[in-house]
Amino acid sequence: MLTQLSENLAFGGVHRRYRHSSTVLACDMVFAVFLPPQALAGAKVPVLYWLSGLTCTDENFMQKAGAQRVAAELGIAIVCPDTSPRGEGVPGDPDGAWDFGLGAGFYLNATQAPWSAHYRMHDYVVQELPALVEAALPVSDLRSISGHSMGGHGALVCALRNPGRYRAISAFSPITHPADVPWGEKAFSRYLGEDRATWAEWDASLLIAKAAEKLPLLVDQGSADSFLHSQLKPEALQAAAEAAGYPLTLRLQEGYDHSYYFIASFIEAHLRHHAAALGV
């Protein structure tokens, strides 16, 4: 059951925020949705699922990316979940760090206590949330997925692990090889344990070699991103895609950083990338 928290008109459509009780995450969750004017007129529209990065909530992308204008034109809904479980009883980083725990769910299914009781963002994004959205809102089961940074990692992994679920993938500044960078090593060792063999199931640069389908994949990366070489490593994804014959378009955007100014500059190209695959 959805509880509507707010509604704002935008480009002939509506932006709404909802709260619901998540069985998968064992807590209440909030997500945002933009419904284009076509949905309000009675059509069931396809959905782009957007996964945000570290420290974000459902609000960052919806307020800063400027995606609604083009989504309204194309007739695509956008669903933006939170980045982790929340609420009383949900553990966070014991030291209060921003790159683990609350706001940093890494879109995986944790196997280690105490995280495994709540941190199952992969199943939430791939299964529970779409089922809820498709049952309650005027959207179809045609899905696409995108994200930024940690959310770019999530988008890649969700699509690579679930053939037939999505029509296209894109990402801005994704953590492409989390098993080999500090952000990923910290999160994976706590959520999944110290056995690095288990980490491969959540690493796009390792998953792409055995991908069961080859979806159109667009990645934009800023050359002035301060995390480029230490945390993101797009060259790892590019090498893996080339070896697997995976259709990756990787664009290095000169002078752009890791911010939402970067995302806002190129979000239209990503929406049109998804629209082509979704047939709208």
mmCIF file of C-alpha atoms in Angstrom:
data_model
loop_
_atom_site.group_PDB
_atom_site.id
_atom_site.type_symbol
_atom_site.label_atom_id
_atom_site.label_comp_id
_atom_site.label_asym_id
_atom_site.label_seq_id
_atom_site.Cartn_x
_atom_site.Cartn_y
_atom_site.Cartn_z
ATOM 1 C CA MET A 1 0.000 0.000 0.000
ATOM 2 C CA LEU A 2 1.303 3.422 -0.973
ATOM 3 C CA THR A 3 0.910 6.555 1.128
ATOM 4 C CA GLN A 4 1.310 9.693 -0.954
ATOM 5 C CA LEU A 5 3.471 12.318 0.759
ATOM 6 C CA SER A 6 3.505 15.111 -1.826
ATOM 7 C CA GLU A 7 2.653 16.064 -5.401
ATOM 8 C CA ASN A 8 4.031 18.790 -7.671
ATOM 9 C CA LEU A 9 3.074 19.580 -11.248
ATOM 10 C CA ALA A 10 5.951 19.542 -13.728
ATOM 11 C CA PHE A 11 5.883 19.837 -17.537
ATOM 12 C CA GLY A 12 2.303 18.614 -17.734
ATOM 13 C CA GLY A 13 3.020 15.625 -15.548
ATOM 14 C CA VAL A 14 3.353 15.123 -11.795
ATOM 15 C CA HIS A 15 6.185 14.478 -9.393
ATOM 16 C CA ARG A 16 5.070 12.497 -6.357
ATOM 17 C CA ARG A 17 6.694 11.047 -3.258
ATOM 18 C CA TYR A 18 5.342 7.908 -1.645
ATOM 19 C CA ARG A 19 5.992 5.954 1.530
ATOM 20 C CA HIS A 20 5.375 2.231 1.879
ATOM 21 C CA SER A 21 6.287 -0.667 4.114
ATOM 22 C CA SER A 22 8.975 -2.843 2.519
ATOM 23 C CA THR A 23 8.908 -6.551 3.289
ATOM 24 C CA VAL A 24 12.308 -7.062 1.659
ATOM 25 C CA LEU A 25 14.043 -4.348 3.683
ATOM 26 C CA ALA A 26 11.991 -4.756 6.873
ATOM 27 C CA CYS A 27 11.400 -1.011 7.209
ATOM 28 C CA ASP A 28 9.406 1.838 5.724
ATOM 29 C CA MET A 29 10.773 3.290 2.497
ATOM 30 C CA VAL A 30 10.204 6.480 0.525
ATOM 31 C CA PHE A 31 10.519 6.738 -3.246
ATOM 32 C CA ALA A 32 9.774 9.374 -5.868
ATOM 33 C CA VAL A 33 8.067 9.039 -9.232
ATOM 34 C CA PHE A 34 7.588 11.388 -12.161
ATOM 35 C CA LEU A 35 4.529 10.509 -14.216
ATOM 36 C CA PRO A 36 4.501 12.174 -17.653
ATOM 37 C CA PRO A 37 1.329 13.712 -19.084
ATOM 38 C CA GLN A 38 0.671 10.594 -21.173
ATOM 39 C CA ALA A 39 0.232 8.570 -17.961
ATOM 40 C CA LEU A 40 -2.189 11.118 -16.552
ATOM 41 C CA ALA A 41 -4.191 10.846 -19.787
ATOM 42 C CA GLY A 42 -4.683 7.113 -19.257
ATOM 43 C CA ALA A 43 -1.746 5.472 -21.034
ATOM 44 C CA LYS A 44 0.486 2.920 -19.331
ATOM 45 C CA VAL A 45 3.984 4.264 -19.868
ATOM 46 C CA PRO A 46 7.418 2.600 -19.603
ATOM 47 C CA VAL A 47 9.643 3.305 -16.615
ATOM 48 C CA LEU A 48 13.231 4.401 -16.185
ATOM 49 C CA TYR A 49 14.506 3.375 -12.747
ATOM 50 C CA TRP A 50 17.148 5.795 -11.485
ATOM 51 C CA LEU A 51 19.596 4.716 -8.765
ATOM 52 C CA SER A 52 21.363 7.528 -6.929
ATOM 53 C CA GLY A 53 24.815 7.625 -5.380
ATOM 54 C CA LEU A 54 26.370 7.716 -1.934
ATOM 55 C CA THR A 55 24.638 9.981 0.642
ATOM 56 C CA CYS A 56 21.664 10.635 -1.674
ATOM 57 C CA THR A 57 17.943 10.016 -1.185
ATOM 58 C CA ASP A 58 15.104 9.950 -3.704
ATOM 59 C CA GLU A 59 15.184 13.759 -3.812
ATOM 60 C CA ASN A 60 18.615 14.551 -5.302
ATOM 61 C CA PHE A 61 18.038 13.386 -8.861
ATOM 62 C CA MET A 62 14.454 14.600 -9.069
ATOM 63 C CA GLN A 63 15.378 18.101 -7.941
ATOM 64 C CA LYS A 64 18.746 18.582 -9.639
ATOM 65 C CA ALA A 65 18.988 16.556 -12.848
ATOM 66 C CA GLY A 66 16.388 18.398 -14.931
ATOM 67 C CA ALA A 67 15.045 15.157 -16.381
ATOM 68 C CA GLN A 68 11.318 15.854 -16.263
ATOM 69 C CA ARG A 69 11.070 18.022 -19.385
ATOM 70 C CA VAL A 70 12.428 15.361 -21.721
ATOM 71 C CA ALA A 71 10.707 12.512 -19.872
ATOM 72 C CA ALA A 72 7.410 14.357 -20.363
ATOM 73 C CA GLU A 73 8.106 14.751 -24.079
ATOM 74 C CA LEU A 74 9.035 11.084 -24.492
ATOM 75 C CA GLY A 75 6.294 9.651 -22.303
ATOM 76 C CA ILE A 76 8.601 7.901 -19.833
ATOM 77 C CA ALA A 77 7.999 7.643 -16.102
ATOM 78 C CA ILE A 78 10.972 7.946 -13.757
ATOM 79 C CA VAL A 79 11.082 6.048 -10.481
ATOM 80 C CA CYS A 80 13.768 6.994 -7.982
ATOM 81 C CA PRO A 81 14.180 4.854 -4.841
ATOM 82 C CA ASP A 82 16.224 5.709 -1.787
ATOM 83 C CA THR A 83 19.834 4.534 -1.599
ATOM 84 C CA SER A 84 19.492 2.352 1.498
ATOM 85 C CA PRO A 85 17.009 1.140 4.090
ATOM 86 C CA ARG A 86 16.156 3.714 6.744
ATOM 87 C CA GLY A 87 14.524 4.013 10.125
ATOM 88 C CA GLU A 88 14.725 2.945 13.736
ATOM 89 C CA GLY A 89 16.509 -0.358 14.087
ATOM 90 C CA VAL A 90 18.305 -0.139 10.730
ATOM 91 C CA PRO A 91 22.058 -0.177 11.487
ATOM 92 C CA GLY A 92 24.369 2.432 10.018
ATOM 93 C CA ASP A 93 28.117 2.818 10.044
ATOM 94 C CA PRO A 94 29.266 2.601 13.685
ATOM 95 C CA ASP A 95 31.678 5.477 13.092
ATOM 96 C CA GLY A 96 29.130 7.616 11.272
ATOM 97 C CA ALA A 97 30.994 7.442 7.949
ATOM 98 C CA TRP A 98 29.140 8.605 4.833
ATOM 99 C CA ASP A 99 30.355 5.833 2.522
ATOM 100 C CA PHE A 100 28.806 2.870 4.324
ATOM 101 C CA GLY A 101 25.453 2.038 5.896
ATOM 102 C CA LEU A 102 22.675 4.616 5.750
ATOM 103 C CA GLY A 103 22.685 6.250 2.326
ATOM 104 C CA ALA A 104 25.151 3.653 1.073
ATOM 105 C CA GLY A 105 23.315 0.389 0.437
ATOM 106 C CA PHE A 106 25.351 -0.440 -2.711
ATOM 107 C CA TYR A 107 22.322 -2.118 -4.324
ATOM 108 C CA LEU A 108 23.341 -5.604 -3.222
ATOM 109 C CA ASN A 109 21.867 -8.280 -0.936
ATOM 110 C CA ALA A 110 23.910 -8.360 2.259
ATOM 111 C CA THR A 111 24.750 -11.770 3.693
ATOM 112 C CA GLN A 112 26.511 -10.709 6.904
ATOM 113 C CA ALA A 113 24.936 -9.739 10.228
ATOM 114 C CA PRO A 114 23.679 -7.232 11.197
ATOM 115 C CA TRP A 115 23.341 -5.897 7.662
ATOM 116 C CA SER A 116 21.553 -8.899 6.155
ATOM 117 C CA ALA A 117 18.333 -8.178 8.059
ATOM 118 C CA HIS A 118 17.743 -4.932 6.122
ATOM 119 C CA TYR A 119 20.338 -4.292 3.414
ATOM 120 C CA ARG A 120 18.784 -6.134 0.475
ATOM 121 C CA MET A 121 18.564 -3.220 -1.926
ATOM 122 C CA HIS A 122 19.079 -5.407 -4.988
ATOM 123 C CA ASP A 123 15.904 -7.418 -4.405
ATOM 124 C CA TYR A 124 14.071 -4.226 -3.474
ATOM 125 C CA VAL A 125 15.031 -2.401 -6.685
ATOM 126 C CA VAL A 126 14.679 -5.346 -9.042
ATOM 127 C CA GLN A 127 11.592 -7.068 -7.630
ATOM 128 C CA GLU A 128 9.635 -5.460 -4.815
ATOM 129 C CA LEU A 129 9.522 -1.828 -5.925
ATOM 130 C CA PRO A 130 8.631 -2.493 -9.603
ATOM 131 C CA ALA A 131 5.863 -4.888 -8.570
ATOM 132 C CA LEU A 132 4.433 -2.236 -6.281
ATOM 133 C CA VAL A 133 4.737 0.560 -8.848
ATOM 134 C CA GLU A 134 3.270 -1.476 -11.689
ATOM 135 C CA ALA A 135 0.280 -2.524 -9.571
ATOM 136 C CA ALA A 136 -0.552 0.939 -8.249
ATOM 137 C CA LEU A 137 0.427 3.446 -10.962
ATOM 138 C CA PRO A 138 -0.255 3.887 -14.706
ATOM 139 C CA VAL A 139 2.990 2.298 -15.876
ATOM 140 C CA SER A 140 3.825 -0.785 -17.925
ATOM 141 C CA ASP A 141 6.316 -3.569 -17.343
ATOM 142 C CA LEU A 142 8.717 -2.077 -19.909
ATOM 143 C CA ARG A 143 11.714 -1.059 -17.790
ATOM 144 C CA SER A 144 15.079 0.591 -18.222
ATOM 145 C CA ILE A 145 17.683 1.426 -15.586
ATOM 146 C CA SER A 146 20.284 4.117 -14.968
ATOM 147 C CA GLY A 147 22.215 5.669 -12.114
ATOM 148 C CA HIS A 148 25.126 7.720 -10.851
ATOM 149 C CA SER A 149 28.319 6.629 -9.059
ATOM 150 C CA MET A 150 27.232 3.957 -6.536
ATOM 151 C CA GLY A 151 23.906 4.024 -8.369
ATOM 152 C CA GLY A 152 25.691 3.533 -11.691
ATOM 153 C CA HIS A 153 27.238 0.419 -10.182
ATOM 154 C CA GLY A 154 23.747 -0.617 -9.076
ATOM 155 C CA ALA A 155 22.212 -0.073 -12.501
ATOM 156 C CA LEU A 156 24.896 -2.133 -14.212
ATOM 157 C CA VAL A 157 24.648 -4.980 -11.728
ATOM 158 C CA CYS A 158 20.846 -5.060 -11.650
ATOM 159 C CA ALA A 159 20.706 -5.401 -15.435
ATOM 160 C CA LEU A 160 23.600 -7.848 -15.778
ATOM 161 C CA ARG A 161 22.212 -10.149 -13.078
ATOM 162 C CA ASN A 162 18.622 -10.119 -14.356
ATOM 163 C CA PRO A 163 18.374 -10.830 -18.090
ATOM 164 C CA GLY A 164 15.011 -9.991 -19.592
ATOM 165 C CA ARG A 165 14.193 -7.458 -16.889
ATOM 166 C CA TYR A 166 15.358 -4.246 -18.594
ATOM 167 C CA ARG A 167 15.559 -2.885 -22.148
ATOM 168 C CA ALA A 168 18.658 -0.675 -21.759
ATOM 169 C CA ILE A 169 21.253 0.513 -19.251
ATOM 170 C CA SER A 170 23.089 3.776 -18.746
ATOM 171 C CA ALA A 171 25.268 5.293 -16.061
ATOM 172 C CA PHE A 172 27.041 8.458 -15.039
ATOM 173 C CA SER A 173 30.434 8.015 -13.375
ATOM 174 C CA PRO A 174 29.710 4.453 -12.231
ATOM 175 C CA ILE A 175 31.843 2.498 -9.777
ATOM 176 C CA THR A 176 32.661 -0.053 -12.452
ATOM 177 C CA HIS A 177 34.969 -2.420 -10.534
ATOM 178 C CA PRO A 178 33.969 -2.171 -6.850
ATOM 179 C CA ALA A 179 35.900 -5.273 -5.849
ATOM 180 C CA ASP A 180 39.105 -3.360 -6.606
ATOM 181 C CA VAL A 181 38.483 0.137 -5.175
ATOM 182 C CA PRO A 182 38.286 1.479 -1.597
ATOM 183 C CA TRP A 183 34.546 2.283 -1.603
ATOM 184 C CA GLY A 184 33.685 -1.180 -2.840
ATOM 185 C CA GLU A 185 36.170 -3.026 -0.674
ATOM 186 C CA LYS A 186 34.799 -1.356 2.445
ATOM 187 C CA ALA A 187 31.174 -2.069 1.549
ATOM 188 C CA PHE A 188 31.664 -5.577 0.198
ATOM 189 C CA SER A 189 33.807 -6.788 3.118
ATOM 190 C CA ARG A 190 31.095 -5.748 5.585
ATOM 191 C CA TYR A 191 27.950 -6.589 3.630
ATOM 192 C CA LEU A 192 29.253 -9.783 1.998
ATOM 193 C CA GLY A 193 32.152 -10.945 4.173
ATOM 194 C CA GLU A 194 35.861 -11.331 3.502
ATOM 195 C CA ASP A 195 35.614 -14.059 0.846
ATOM 196 C CA ARG A 196 36.393 -12.086 -2.307
ATOM 197 C CA ALA A 197 35.046 -14.864 -4.505
ATOM 198 C CA THR A 198 31.542 -13.839 -3.457
ATOM 199 C CA TRP A 199 32.203 -10.233 -4.463
ATOM 200 C CA ALA A 200 32.373 -11.118 -8.161
ATOM 201 C CA GLU A 201 28.582 -11.502 -8.280
ATOM 202 C CA TRP A 202 28.230 -7.784 -7.533
ATOM 203 C CA ASP A 203 30.972 -6.345 -9.765
ATOM 204 C CA ALA A 204 29.978 -5.183 -13.259
ATOM 205 C CA SER A 205 33.466 -5.543 -14.715
ATOM 206 C CA LEU A 206 33.445 -9.203 -13.687
ATOM 207 C CA LEU A 207 29.789 -9.939 -14.480
ATOM 208 C CA ILE A 208 29.904 -8.624 -18.025
ATOM 209 C CA ALA A 209 31.945 -11.600 -19.261
ATOM 210 C CA LYS A 210 29.026 -13.956 -18.590
ATOM 211 C CA ALA A 211 26.154 -11.621 -19.471
ATOM 212 C CA ALA A 212 23.242 -13.601 -20.875
ATOM 213 C CA GLU A 213 22.037 -10.677 -22.997
ATOM 214 C CA LYS A 214 23.698 -7.647 -24.507
ATOM 215 C CA LEU A 215 21.682 -4.535 -23.740
ATOM 216 C CA PRO A 216 22.627 -1.135 -25.192
ATOM 217 C CA LEU A 217 24.846 0.469 -22.545
ATOM 218 C CA LEU A 218 25.747 4.173 -22.429
ATOM 219 C CA VAL A 219 28.256 5.494 -19.866
ATOM 220 C CA ASP A 220 29.280 9.123 -19.421
ATOM 221 C CA GLN A 221 32.336 9.933 -17.326
ATOM 222 C CA GLY A 222 33.794 13.360 -16.571
ATOM 223 C CA SER A 223 37.530 13.804 -17.111
ATOM 224 C CA ALA A 224 37.785 16.180 -14.122
ATOM 225 C CA ASP A 225 36.034 13.784 -11.726
ATOM 226 C CA SER A 226 38.111 13.641 -8.540
ATOM 227 C CA PHE A 227 37.128 9.982 -8.066
ATOM 228 C CA LEU A 228 37.956 8.899 -11.625
ATOM 229 C CA HIS A 229 41.179 6.964 -11.029
ATOM 230 C CA SER A 230 40.811 6.003 -7.368
ATOM 231 C CA GLN A 231 37.194 4.777 -7.232
ATOM 232 C CA LEU A 232 35.521 4.570 -10.658
ATOM 233 C CA LYS A 233 37.990 2.941 -13.100
ATOM 234 C CA PRO A 234 35.929 3.071 -16.319
ATOM 235 C CA GLU A 235 38.862 1.479 -18.130
ATOM 236 C CA ALA A 236 38.098 -1.788 -16.298
ATOM 237 C CA LEU A 237 34.544 -1.838 -17.658
ATOM 238 C CA GLN A 238 35.737 -0.877 -21.129
ATOM 239 C CA ALA A 239 38.298 -3.693 -21.217
ATOM 240 C CA ALA A 240 35.757 -6.228 -19.973
ATOM 241 C CA ALA A 241 33.152 -5.083 -22.501
ATOM 242 C CA GLU A 242 35.620 -5.288 -25.376
ATOM 243 C CA ALA A 243 36.666 -8.796 -24.349
ATOM 244 C CA ALA A 244 33.033 -9.919 -24.133
ATOM 245 C CA GLY A 245 31.823 -8.120 -27.259
ATOM 246 C CA TYR A 246 29.385 -6.130 -25.127
ATOM 247 C CA PRO A 247 27.882 -3.009 -26.792
ATOM 248 C CA LEU A 248 29.278 -0.299 -24.511
ATOM 249 C CA THR A 249 29.421 3.361 -25.514
ATOM 250 C CA LEU A 250 31.815 5.047 -23.072
ATOM 251 C CA ARG A 251 32.124 8.821 -23.434
ATOM 252 C CA LEU A 252 34.791 10.772 -21.564
ATOM 253 C CA GLN A 253 33.386 14.280 -21.166
ATOM 254 C CA GLU A 254 36.238 16.775 -20.998
ATOM 255 C CA GLY A 255 36.315 19.028 -17.936
ATOM 256 C CA TYR A 256 33.201 17.660 -16.221
ATOM 257 C CA ASP A 257 33.259 16.519 -12.591
ATOM 258 C CA HIS A 258 31.202 14.159 -10.387
ATOM 259 C CA SER A 259 28.379 16.590 -9.631
ATOM 260 C CA TYR A 260 24.769 16.971 -10.687
ATOM 261 C CA TYR A 261 25.878 19.773 -13.014
ATOM 262 C CA PHE A 262 27.464 16.973 -15.040
ATOM 263 C CA ILE A 263 24.348 14.805 -14.892
ATOM 264 C CA ALA A 264 22.077 17.712 -15.890
ATOM 265 C CA SER A 265 24.331 18.446 -18.883
ATOM 266 C CA PHE A 266 23.888 14.987 -20.433
ATOM 267 C CA ILE A 267 20.661 13.557 -18.992
ATOM 268 C CA GLU A 268 18.736 14.264 -22.200
ATOM 269 C CA ALA A 269 21.031 11.986 -24.200
ATOM 270 C CA HIS A 270 20.510 9.226 -21.647
ATOM 271 C CA LEU A 271 16.740 9.573 -21.704
ATOM 272 C CA ARG A 272 16.730 9.375 -25.492
ATOM 273 C CA HIS A 273 19.035 6.326 -25.293
ATOM 274 C CA HIS A 274 16.435 4.610 -23.119
ATOM 275 C CA ALA A 275 13.509 5.821 -25.174
ATOM 276 C CA ALA A 276 14.924 4.156 -28.288
ATOM 277 C CA ALA A 277 15.213 0.829 -26.471
ATOM 278 C CA LEU A 278 11.770 1.184 -24.876
ATOM 279 C CA GLY A 279 10.168 1.921 -28.225
ATOM 280 C CA VAL A 280 8.768 5.366 -27.436
#
